[in-house]
Short mmCIF file of C-alpha atoms and ligand atoms in Angstrom, two decimals:
data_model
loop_
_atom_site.label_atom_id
_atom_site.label_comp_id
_atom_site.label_asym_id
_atom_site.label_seq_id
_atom_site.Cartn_x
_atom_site.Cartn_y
_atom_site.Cartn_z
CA UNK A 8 115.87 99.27 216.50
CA UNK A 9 112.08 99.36 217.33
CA UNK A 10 110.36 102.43 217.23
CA UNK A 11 108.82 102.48 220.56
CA UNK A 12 111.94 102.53 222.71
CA UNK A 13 113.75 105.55 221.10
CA UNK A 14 113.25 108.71 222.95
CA UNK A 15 111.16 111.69 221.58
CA UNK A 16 110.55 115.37 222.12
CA UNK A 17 107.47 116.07 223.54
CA UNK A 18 106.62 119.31 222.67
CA UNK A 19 105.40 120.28 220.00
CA UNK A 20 105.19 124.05 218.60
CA UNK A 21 103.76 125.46 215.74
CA UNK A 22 107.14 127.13 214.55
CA UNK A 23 108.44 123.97 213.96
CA UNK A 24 105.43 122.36 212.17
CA UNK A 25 105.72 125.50 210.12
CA UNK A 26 109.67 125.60 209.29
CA UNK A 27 109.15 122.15 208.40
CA UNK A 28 106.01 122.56 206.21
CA UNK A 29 108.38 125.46 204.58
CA UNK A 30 111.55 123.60 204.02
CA UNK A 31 110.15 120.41 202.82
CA UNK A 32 107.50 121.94 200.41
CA UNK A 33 104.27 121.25 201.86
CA UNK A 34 103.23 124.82 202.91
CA UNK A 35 104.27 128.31 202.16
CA UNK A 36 102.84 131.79 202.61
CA UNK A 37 100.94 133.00 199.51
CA UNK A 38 102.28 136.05 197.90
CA UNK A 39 105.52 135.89 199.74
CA UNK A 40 108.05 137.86 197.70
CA UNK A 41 105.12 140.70 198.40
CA UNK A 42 105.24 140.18 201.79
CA UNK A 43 102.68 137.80 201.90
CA UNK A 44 98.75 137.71 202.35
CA UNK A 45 97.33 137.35 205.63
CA UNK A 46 94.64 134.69 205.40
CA UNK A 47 95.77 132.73 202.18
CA UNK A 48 98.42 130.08 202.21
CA UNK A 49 99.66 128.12 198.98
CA UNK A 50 100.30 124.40 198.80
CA UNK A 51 103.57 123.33 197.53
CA UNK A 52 104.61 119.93 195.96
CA UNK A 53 104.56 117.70 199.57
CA UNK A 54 101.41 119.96 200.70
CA UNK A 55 99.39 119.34 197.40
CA UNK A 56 99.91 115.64 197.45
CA UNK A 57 98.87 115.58 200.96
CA UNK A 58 95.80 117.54 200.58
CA UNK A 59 94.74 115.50 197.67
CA UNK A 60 95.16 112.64 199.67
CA UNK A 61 93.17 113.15 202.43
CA UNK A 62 90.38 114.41 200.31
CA UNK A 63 90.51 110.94 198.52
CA UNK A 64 90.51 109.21 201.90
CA UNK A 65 87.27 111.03 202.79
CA UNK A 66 85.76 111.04 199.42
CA UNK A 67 86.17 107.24 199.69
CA UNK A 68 85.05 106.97 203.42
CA UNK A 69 81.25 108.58 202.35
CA UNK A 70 80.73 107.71 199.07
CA UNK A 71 82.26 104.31 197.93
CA UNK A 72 82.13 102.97 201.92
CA UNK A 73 78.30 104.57 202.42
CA UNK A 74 76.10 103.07 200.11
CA UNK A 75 73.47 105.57 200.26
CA UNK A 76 75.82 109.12 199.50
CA UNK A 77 76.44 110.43 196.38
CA UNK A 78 79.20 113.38 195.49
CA UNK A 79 78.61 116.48 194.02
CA UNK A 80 80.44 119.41 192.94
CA UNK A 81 78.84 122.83 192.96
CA UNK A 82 79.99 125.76 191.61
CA UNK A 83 81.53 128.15 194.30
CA UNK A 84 79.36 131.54 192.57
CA UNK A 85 75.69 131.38 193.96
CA UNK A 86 72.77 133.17 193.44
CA UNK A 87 72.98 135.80 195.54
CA UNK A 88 69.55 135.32 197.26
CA UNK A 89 70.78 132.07 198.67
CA UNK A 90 72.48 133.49 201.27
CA UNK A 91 69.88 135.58 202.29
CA UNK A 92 67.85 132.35 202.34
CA UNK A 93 70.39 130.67 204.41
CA UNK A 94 70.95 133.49 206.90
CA UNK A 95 74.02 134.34 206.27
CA UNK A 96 73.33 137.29 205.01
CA UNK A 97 71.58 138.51 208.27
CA UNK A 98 73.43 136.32 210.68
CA UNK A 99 76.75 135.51 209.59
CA UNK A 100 78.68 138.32 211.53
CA UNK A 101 81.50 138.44 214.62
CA UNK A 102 81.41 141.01 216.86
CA UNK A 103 84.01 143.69 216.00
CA UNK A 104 85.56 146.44 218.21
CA UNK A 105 88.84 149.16 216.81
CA UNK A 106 91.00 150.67 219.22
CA UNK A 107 90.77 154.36 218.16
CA UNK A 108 94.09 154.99 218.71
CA UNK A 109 96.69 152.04 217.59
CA UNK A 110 93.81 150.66 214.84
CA UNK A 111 93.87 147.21 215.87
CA UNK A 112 90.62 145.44 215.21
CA UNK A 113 89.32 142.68 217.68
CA UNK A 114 86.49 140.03 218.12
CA UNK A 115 84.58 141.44 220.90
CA UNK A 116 84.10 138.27 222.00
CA UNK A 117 87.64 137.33 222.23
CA UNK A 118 89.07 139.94 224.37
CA UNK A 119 89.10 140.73 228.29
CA UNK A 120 85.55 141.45 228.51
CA UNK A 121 86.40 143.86 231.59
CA UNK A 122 88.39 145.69 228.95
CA UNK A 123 85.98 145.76 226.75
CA UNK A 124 83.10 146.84 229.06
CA UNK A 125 85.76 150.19 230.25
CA UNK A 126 86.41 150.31 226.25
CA UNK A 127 89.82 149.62 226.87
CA UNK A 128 91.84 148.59 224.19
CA UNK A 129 93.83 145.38 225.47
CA UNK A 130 96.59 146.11 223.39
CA UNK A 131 97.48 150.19 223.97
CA UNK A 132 94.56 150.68 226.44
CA UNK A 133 93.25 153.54 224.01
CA UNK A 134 89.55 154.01 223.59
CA UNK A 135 87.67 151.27 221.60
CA UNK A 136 84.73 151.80 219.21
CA UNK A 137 81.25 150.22 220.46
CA UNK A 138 80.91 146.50 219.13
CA UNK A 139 79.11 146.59 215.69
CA UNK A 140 78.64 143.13 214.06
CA UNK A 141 80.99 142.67 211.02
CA UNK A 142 80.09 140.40 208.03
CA UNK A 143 82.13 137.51 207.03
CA UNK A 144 81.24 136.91 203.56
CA UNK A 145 83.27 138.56 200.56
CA UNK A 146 81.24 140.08 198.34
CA UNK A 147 82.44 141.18 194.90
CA UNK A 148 80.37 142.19 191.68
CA UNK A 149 79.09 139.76 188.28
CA UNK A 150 79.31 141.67 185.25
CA UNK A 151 80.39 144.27 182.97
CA UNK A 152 78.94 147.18 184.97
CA UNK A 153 80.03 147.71 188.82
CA UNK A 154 76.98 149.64 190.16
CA UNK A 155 76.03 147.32 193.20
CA UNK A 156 73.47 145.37 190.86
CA UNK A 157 76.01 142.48 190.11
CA UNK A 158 76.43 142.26 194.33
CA UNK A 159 77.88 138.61 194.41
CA UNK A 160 79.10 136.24 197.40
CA UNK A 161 82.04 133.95 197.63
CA UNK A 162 80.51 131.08 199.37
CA UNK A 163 81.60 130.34 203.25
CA UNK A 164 80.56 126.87 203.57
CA UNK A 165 80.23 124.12 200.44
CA UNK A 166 76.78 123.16 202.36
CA UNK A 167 74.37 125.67 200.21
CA UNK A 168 75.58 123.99 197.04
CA UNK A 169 74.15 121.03 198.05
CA UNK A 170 70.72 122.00 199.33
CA UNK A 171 69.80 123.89 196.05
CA UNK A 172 70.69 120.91 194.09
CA UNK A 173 68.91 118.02 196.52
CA UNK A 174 65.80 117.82 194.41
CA UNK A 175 67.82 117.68 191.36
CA UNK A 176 69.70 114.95 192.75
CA UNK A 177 66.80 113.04 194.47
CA UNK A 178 64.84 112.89 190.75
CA UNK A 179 68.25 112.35 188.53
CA UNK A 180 69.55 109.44 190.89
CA UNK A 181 66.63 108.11 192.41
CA UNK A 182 67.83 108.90 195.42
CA UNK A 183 65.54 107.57 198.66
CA UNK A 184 65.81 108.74 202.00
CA UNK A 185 67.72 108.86 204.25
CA UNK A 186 70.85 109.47 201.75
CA UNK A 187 73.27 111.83 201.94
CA UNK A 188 75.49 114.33 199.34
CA UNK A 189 79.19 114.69 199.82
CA UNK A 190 81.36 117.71 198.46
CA UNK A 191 84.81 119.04 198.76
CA UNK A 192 85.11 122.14 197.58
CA UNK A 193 86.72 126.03 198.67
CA UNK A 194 84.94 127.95 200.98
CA UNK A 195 85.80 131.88 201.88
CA UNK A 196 85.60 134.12 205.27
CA UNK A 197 87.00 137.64 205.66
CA UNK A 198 88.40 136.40 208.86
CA UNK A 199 89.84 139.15 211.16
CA UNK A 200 91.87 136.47 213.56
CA UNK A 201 94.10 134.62 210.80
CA UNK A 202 97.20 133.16 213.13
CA UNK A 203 98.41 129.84 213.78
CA UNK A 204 99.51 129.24 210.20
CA UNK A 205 96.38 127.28 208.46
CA UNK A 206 93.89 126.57 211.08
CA UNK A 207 91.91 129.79 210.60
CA UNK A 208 91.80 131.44 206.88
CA UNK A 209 90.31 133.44 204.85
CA UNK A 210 89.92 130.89 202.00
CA UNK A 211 90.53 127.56 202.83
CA UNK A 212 88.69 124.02 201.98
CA UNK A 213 86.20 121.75 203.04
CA UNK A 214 84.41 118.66 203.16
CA UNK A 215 80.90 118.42 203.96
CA UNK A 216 78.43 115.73 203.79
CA UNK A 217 74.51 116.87 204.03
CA UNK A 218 72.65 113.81 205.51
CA UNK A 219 68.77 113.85 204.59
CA UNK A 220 66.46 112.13 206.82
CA UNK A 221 62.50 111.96 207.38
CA UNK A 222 61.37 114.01 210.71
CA UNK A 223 61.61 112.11 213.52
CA UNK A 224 64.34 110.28 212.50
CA UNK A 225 66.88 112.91 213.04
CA UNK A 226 67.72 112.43 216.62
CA UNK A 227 69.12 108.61 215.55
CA UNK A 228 70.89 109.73 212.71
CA UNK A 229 72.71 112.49 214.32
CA UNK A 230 73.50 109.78 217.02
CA UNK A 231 74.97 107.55 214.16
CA UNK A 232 77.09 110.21 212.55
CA UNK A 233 79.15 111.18 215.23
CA UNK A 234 79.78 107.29 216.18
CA UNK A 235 80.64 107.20 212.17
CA UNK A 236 82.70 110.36 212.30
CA UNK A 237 84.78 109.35 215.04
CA UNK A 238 85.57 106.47 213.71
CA UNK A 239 87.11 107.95 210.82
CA UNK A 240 90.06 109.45 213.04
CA UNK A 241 90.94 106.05 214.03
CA UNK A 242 91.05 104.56 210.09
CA UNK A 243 93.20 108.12 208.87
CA UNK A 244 95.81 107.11 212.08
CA UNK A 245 95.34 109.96 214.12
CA UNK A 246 96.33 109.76 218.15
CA UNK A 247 92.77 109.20 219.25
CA UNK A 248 94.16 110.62 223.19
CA UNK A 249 94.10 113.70 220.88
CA UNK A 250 90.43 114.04 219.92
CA UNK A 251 87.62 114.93 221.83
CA UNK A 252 83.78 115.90 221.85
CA UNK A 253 82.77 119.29 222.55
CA UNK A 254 78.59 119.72 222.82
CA UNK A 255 77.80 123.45 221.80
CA UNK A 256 75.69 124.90 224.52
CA UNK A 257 72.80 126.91 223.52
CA UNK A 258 74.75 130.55 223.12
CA UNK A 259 77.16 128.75 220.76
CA UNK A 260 74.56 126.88 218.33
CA UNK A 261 75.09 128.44 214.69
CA UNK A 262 71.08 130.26 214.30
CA UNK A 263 70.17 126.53 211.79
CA UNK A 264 71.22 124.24 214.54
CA UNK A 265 69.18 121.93 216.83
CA UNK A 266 71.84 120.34 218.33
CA UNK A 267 75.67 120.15 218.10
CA UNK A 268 78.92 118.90 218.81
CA UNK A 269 82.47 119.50 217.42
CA UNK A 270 85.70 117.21 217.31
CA UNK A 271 88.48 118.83 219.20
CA UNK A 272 92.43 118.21 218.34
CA UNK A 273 94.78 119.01 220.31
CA UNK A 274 96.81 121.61 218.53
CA UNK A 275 100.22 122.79 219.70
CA UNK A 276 97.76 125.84 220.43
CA UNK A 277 95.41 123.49 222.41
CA UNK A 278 92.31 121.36 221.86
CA UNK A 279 90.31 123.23 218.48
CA UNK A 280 87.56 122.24 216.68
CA UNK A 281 88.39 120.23 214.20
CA UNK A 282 85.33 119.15 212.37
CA UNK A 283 81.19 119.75 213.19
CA UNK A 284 78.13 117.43 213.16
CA UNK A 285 74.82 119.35 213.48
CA UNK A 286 71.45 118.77 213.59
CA UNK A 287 70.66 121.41 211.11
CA UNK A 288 66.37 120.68 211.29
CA UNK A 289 64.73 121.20 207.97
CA UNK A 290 65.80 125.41 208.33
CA UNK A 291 67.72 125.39 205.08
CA UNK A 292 65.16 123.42 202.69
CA UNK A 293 62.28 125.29 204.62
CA UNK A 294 63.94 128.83 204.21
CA UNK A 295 64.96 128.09 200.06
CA UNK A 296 61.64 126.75 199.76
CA UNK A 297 60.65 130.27 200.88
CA UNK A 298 62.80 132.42 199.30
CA UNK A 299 62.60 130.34 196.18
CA UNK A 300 58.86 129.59 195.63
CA UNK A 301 60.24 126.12 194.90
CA UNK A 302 58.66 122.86 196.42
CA UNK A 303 61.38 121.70 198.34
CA UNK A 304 59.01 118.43 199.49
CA UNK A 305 60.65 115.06 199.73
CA UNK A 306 57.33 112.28 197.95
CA UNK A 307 58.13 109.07 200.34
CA UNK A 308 56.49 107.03 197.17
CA UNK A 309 57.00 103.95 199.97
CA UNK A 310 55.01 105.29 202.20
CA UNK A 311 51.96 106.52 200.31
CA UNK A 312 53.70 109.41 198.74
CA UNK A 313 53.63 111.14 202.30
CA UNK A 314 55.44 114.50 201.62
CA UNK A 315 58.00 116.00 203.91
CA UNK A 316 61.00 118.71 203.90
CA UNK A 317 63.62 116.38 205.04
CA UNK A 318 65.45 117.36 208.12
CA UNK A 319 69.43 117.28 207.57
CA UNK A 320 72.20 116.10 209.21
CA UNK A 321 75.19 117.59 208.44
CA UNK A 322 79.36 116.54 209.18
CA UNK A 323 81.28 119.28 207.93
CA UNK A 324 85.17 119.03 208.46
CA UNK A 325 87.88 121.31 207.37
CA UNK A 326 90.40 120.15 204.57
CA UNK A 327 93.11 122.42 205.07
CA UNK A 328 92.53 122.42 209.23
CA UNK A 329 92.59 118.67 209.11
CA UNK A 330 95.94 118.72 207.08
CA UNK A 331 97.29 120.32 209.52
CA UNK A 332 96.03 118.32 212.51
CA UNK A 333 97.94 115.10 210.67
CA UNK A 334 100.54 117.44 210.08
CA UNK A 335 100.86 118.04 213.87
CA UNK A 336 99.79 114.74 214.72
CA UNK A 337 102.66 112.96 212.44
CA UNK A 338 105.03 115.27 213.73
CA UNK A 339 107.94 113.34 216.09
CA UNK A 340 111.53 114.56 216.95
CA UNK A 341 112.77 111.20 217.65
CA UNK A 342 116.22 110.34 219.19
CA UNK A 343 117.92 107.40 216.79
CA UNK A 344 121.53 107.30 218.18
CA UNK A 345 123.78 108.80 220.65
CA UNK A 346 126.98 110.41 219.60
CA UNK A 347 126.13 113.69 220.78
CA UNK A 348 126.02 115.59 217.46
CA UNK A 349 122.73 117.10 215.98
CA UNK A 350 122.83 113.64 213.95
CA UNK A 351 121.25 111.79 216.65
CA UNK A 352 117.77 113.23 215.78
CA UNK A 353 115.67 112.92 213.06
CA UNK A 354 112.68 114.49 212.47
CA UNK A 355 110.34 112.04 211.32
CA UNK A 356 106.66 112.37 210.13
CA UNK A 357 104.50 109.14 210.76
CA UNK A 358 101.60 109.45 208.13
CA UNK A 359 99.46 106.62 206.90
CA UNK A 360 101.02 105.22 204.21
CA UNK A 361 97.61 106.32 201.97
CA UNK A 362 98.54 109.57 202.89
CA UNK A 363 102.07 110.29 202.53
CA UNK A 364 102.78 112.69 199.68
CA UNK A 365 105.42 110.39 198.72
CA UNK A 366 104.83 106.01 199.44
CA UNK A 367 108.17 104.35 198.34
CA UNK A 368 111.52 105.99 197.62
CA UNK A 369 113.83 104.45 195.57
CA UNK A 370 117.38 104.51 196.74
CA UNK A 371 120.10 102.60 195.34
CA UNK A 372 122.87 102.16 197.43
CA UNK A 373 125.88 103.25 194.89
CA UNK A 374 125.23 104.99 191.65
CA UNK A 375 128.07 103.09 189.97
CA UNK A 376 128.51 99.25 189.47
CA UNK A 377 124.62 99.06 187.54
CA UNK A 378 122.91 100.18 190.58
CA UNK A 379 121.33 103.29 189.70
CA UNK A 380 120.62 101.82 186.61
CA UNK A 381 118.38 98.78 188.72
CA UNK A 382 117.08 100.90 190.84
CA UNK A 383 115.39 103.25 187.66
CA UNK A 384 114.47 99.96 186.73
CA UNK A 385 112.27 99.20 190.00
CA UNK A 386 110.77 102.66 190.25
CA UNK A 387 109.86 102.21 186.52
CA UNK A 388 107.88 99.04 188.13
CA UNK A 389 106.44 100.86 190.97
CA UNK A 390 105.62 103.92 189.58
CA UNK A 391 102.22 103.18 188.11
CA UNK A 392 100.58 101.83 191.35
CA UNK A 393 102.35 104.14 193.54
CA UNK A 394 103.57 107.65 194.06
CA UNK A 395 107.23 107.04 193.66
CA UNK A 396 110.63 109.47 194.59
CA UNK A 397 114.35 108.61 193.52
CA UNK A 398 117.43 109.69 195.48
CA UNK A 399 121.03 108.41 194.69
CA UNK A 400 122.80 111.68 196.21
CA UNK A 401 124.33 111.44 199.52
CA UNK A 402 125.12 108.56 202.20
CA UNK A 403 122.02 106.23 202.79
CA UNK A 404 121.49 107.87 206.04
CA UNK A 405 121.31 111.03 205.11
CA UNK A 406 119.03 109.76 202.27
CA UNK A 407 116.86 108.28 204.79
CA UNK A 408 116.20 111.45 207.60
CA UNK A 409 115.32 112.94 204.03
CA UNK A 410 112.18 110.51 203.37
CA UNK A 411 111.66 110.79 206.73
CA UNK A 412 111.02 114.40 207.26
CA UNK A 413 108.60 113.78 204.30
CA UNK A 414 106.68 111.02 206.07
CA UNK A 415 107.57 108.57 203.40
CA UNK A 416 106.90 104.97 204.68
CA UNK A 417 108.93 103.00 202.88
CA UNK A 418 112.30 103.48 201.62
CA UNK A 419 113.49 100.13 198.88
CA UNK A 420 117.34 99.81 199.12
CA UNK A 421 118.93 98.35 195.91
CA UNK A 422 122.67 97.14 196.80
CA UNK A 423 125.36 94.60 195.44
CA UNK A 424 123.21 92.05 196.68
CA UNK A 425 120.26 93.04 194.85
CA UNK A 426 122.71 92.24 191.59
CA UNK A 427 123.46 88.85 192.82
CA UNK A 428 120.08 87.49 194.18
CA UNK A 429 117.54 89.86 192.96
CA UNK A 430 115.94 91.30 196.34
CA UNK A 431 116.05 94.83 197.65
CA UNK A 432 115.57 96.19 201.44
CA UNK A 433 112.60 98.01 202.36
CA UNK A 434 113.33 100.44 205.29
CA UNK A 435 110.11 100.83 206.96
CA UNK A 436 109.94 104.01 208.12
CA UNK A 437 108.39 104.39 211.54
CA UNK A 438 110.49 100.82 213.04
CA UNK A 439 113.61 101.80 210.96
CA UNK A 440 113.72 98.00 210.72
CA UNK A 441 114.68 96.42 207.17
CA UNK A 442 113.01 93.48 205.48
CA UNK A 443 115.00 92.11 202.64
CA UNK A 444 112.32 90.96 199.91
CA UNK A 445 112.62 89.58 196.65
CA UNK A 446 112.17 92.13 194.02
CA UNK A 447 109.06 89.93 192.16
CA UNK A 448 107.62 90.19 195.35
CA UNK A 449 107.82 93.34 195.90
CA UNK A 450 104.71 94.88 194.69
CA UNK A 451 103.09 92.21 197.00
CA UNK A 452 104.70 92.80 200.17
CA UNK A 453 104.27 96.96 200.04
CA UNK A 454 100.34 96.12 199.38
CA UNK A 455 100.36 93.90 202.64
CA UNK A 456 102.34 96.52 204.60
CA UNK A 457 99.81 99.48 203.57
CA UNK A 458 97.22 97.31 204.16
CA UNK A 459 97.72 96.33 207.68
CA UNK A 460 99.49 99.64 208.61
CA UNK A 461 98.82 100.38 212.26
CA UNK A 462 99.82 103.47 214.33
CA UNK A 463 102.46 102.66 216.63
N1 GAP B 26 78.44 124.11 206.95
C1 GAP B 26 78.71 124.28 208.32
C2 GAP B 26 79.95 125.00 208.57
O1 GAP B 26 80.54 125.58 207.68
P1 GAP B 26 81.61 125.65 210.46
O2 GAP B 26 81.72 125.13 211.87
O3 GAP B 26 81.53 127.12 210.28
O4 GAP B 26 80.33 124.92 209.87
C3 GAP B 26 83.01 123.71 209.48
O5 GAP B 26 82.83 125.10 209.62
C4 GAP B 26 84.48 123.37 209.46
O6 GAP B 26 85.16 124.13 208.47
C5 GAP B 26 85.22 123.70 210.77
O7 GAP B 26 85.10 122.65 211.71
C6 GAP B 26 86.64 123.86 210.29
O8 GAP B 26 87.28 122.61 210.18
C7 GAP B 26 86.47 124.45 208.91
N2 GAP B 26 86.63 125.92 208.93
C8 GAP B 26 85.71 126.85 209.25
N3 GAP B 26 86.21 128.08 209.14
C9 GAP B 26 87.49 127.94 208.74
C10 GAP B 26 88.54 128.86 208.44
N4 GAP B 26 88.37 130.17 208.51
N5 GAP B 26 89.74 128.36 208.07
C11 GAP B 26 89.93 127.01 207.96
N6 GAP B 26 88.98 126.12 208.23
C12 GAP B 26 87.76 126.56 208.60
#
């Protein structure tokens, strides 16, 4: 039966993205048996495997398909006067009100602003507070003694760490510009508004890439990174009728940016940014230069040893927001058959095969008569060029909707007549079709299928 004629369930809500997430171990609430955190979430086996996988898909989209970028991994504890370079110490704030009487805190710029201009809480209608801006970095203390003098900041965006270490970089790796430095790394933000499961936390993860280019030169480059960064969606296999551009106008620019835009996704909550690109000017080496008394020059030894603070284009994406845009994106409730039992459905996630936690389960048909012992046997084979899973409890069907809800692509069938002739099916997961393939070719055929996976 072909994929594109079964019939699906449109809509999509984030209950069921996070039951699933739940019950098939890719997400679940940190701290639960305490009654959970607000703003932290812990990765289980499916979620860790996923996570790991899209950082490797981005990791390899800058630096092994960019010639010119080069990774980096900074530590997460900064000086503290970084930030104050940056401006995040002065700028980095939402605008908070408190109802006085039910306690509920609010962005100011997030609620009825009639309410908020009677002082009306939207909530209980109570009195609110006057808006005060409210910092977003955590701050904690270095240090035996906890007198104020150790003040330290978790970092909110990865981007710092690579700034204070471009001149390293530049004179250890030669590095001419334009190039750019890529890093994945945590990031934190005392974030007041923490629902729709992962898409806003307090700690979460991302991946940033800090383009440097001479002055002048920005405007082009900028141009060039959204084509580049758009075309990324396409290669991970997310529904590209799902993205779209959104230019900040001038009260939204963050207080470093020239110009710039975000990819939306449509989440079950509606179109959200899912990643930035902005033109971030030569603020942050001009500022650190500043706050440092350190040259932060670029010598252009090409061009006469012309010295310049590079300008810097920046593409900063969310790991743990884009997991759950494939999340959402993969998701399908997809009639199979029609007997009018809960059977007819299956819930099937359609990740890239690079992605999915899990890319061939092994699944022999009986587990007497030598098959479980063959099928071992093949996963023993498979195992060291691919993540691998091995289920022999159950009928095959049931067997399958279980691979399925993990978004595993292919499924390799070992039955009598793998005993007799030596091939095995492979069940491909979003066509349900079956190939039967000879088990030396095997290894050969799931390469080709990977390969040329496309999106259906
Ligand atoms: N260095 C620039 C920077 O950090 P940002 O727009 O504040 O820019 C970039 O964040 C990306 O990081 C966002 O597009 C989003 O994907 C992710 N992100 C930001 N805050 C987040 C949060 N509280 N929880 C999860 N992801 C977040």
């Amino acid at each position: 039966m072909a994929a594109q004629n079964l019939e699906t369930q449109e809509s999509l809500s984030m209950e069921k993205i996070v039951s699933l997430a739940k019950r098939r171990g890719f997400v679940f609430q940190s701290s639960e048996i305490y009654g959970g955190q607000a703003g932290a979430w812990d990765y289980g086996p499916m979620g860790v495997e996923l996570k790991n996988r899209i950082a490797r898909f981005w990791w390899k989209e800058m630096t092994q398909l960019h010639d010119d970028i080069v990774g980096l991994d900074a530590a997460i504890l900064m000086h503290p006067r970084v930030w104050e370079a940056s401006g995040h110490v002065e700028n980095f704030t939402d605008p908070l009100v408190d109802c006085k009487k039910c306690k509920t805190r609010f962005r100011a710029d997030q609620i009825d602003q009639d309410k908020l201009a009677r002082k009306e809480c939207p909530d209980c209608g109570g009195e609110l507070t006057d808006t005060r801006k409210f910092n977003l970095m955590f701050k904690t203390n270095i240090g035996p003694v906890d007198d104020g003098t150790g003040l330290i900041y978790l970092r909110p965006e990865t981007a710092q760490g690579i700034y204070v270490n471009y001149k390293n970089i530049v004179q250890s790796n030669r590095m001419k510009i334009p190039f750019g430095i890529a890093q994945v790394g945590k990031a934190f933000r005392n974030e007041i508004v923490t629902k729709n499961f992962i898409f806003r936390t307090c700690e979460f993860e991302q991946m940033e890439m800090q383009y440097f280019v001479k002055p002048g030169e920005d405007d082009k480059f900028f141009d060039y990174w959204r084509e580049q960064r758009w075309a990324y969606y396409e290669k991970l296999g997310v529904r590209m009728d799902r993205l779209r551009w959104h230019r900040h106008g001038k009260d939204e620019l963050a207080h470093y940016a020239k110009d710039a835009y975000d990819i939306e996704y449509e989440f079950p909550m509606g179109f959200k940014e899912l990643e930035g690109v902005h033109n971030r000017t030569d603020y942050d080496l001009t500022r650190h230069q500043e706050f440092s008394g350190k040259d932060m020059q670029y010598i252009d030894q090409d061009n006469g040893n012309a010295r310049y603070i590079p300008y810097i284009i920046e593409t900063s994406a969310g790991l743990t927001r884009q997991l759950l845009a494939v999340l959402c994106d993969a998701y399908e409730d997809q009639k199979v058959a029609d007997k009018g039992n809960d059977d007819d459905w299956r819930t099937v996630l359609h990740f890239h095969p690079l992605l999915a936690p899990v890319t061939v389960a092994v699944l022999p048909l009986m587990k007497k008569d030598g098959l479980a012992e063959l099928a071992r046997d093949i996963r023993a084979e498979l195992k060291e060029d691919y993540s691998t899973d091995y289920d022999q409890s159950g009928a095959i069907g049931r067997r399958y909707r279980r691979q399925d809800e993990i978004g595993t692509p292919y499924c390799v069938t070992i039955d009598y007549q793998s005993k007799e002739d030596g091939t095995v099916t492979v069940r491909d997961r979003d066509s349900m079709l079956q190939d039967r393939v000879p088990r030396a070719s095997l290894q050969e055929y799931l390469r080709g299928k990977i390969k040329s996976y496309k999106r259906v």
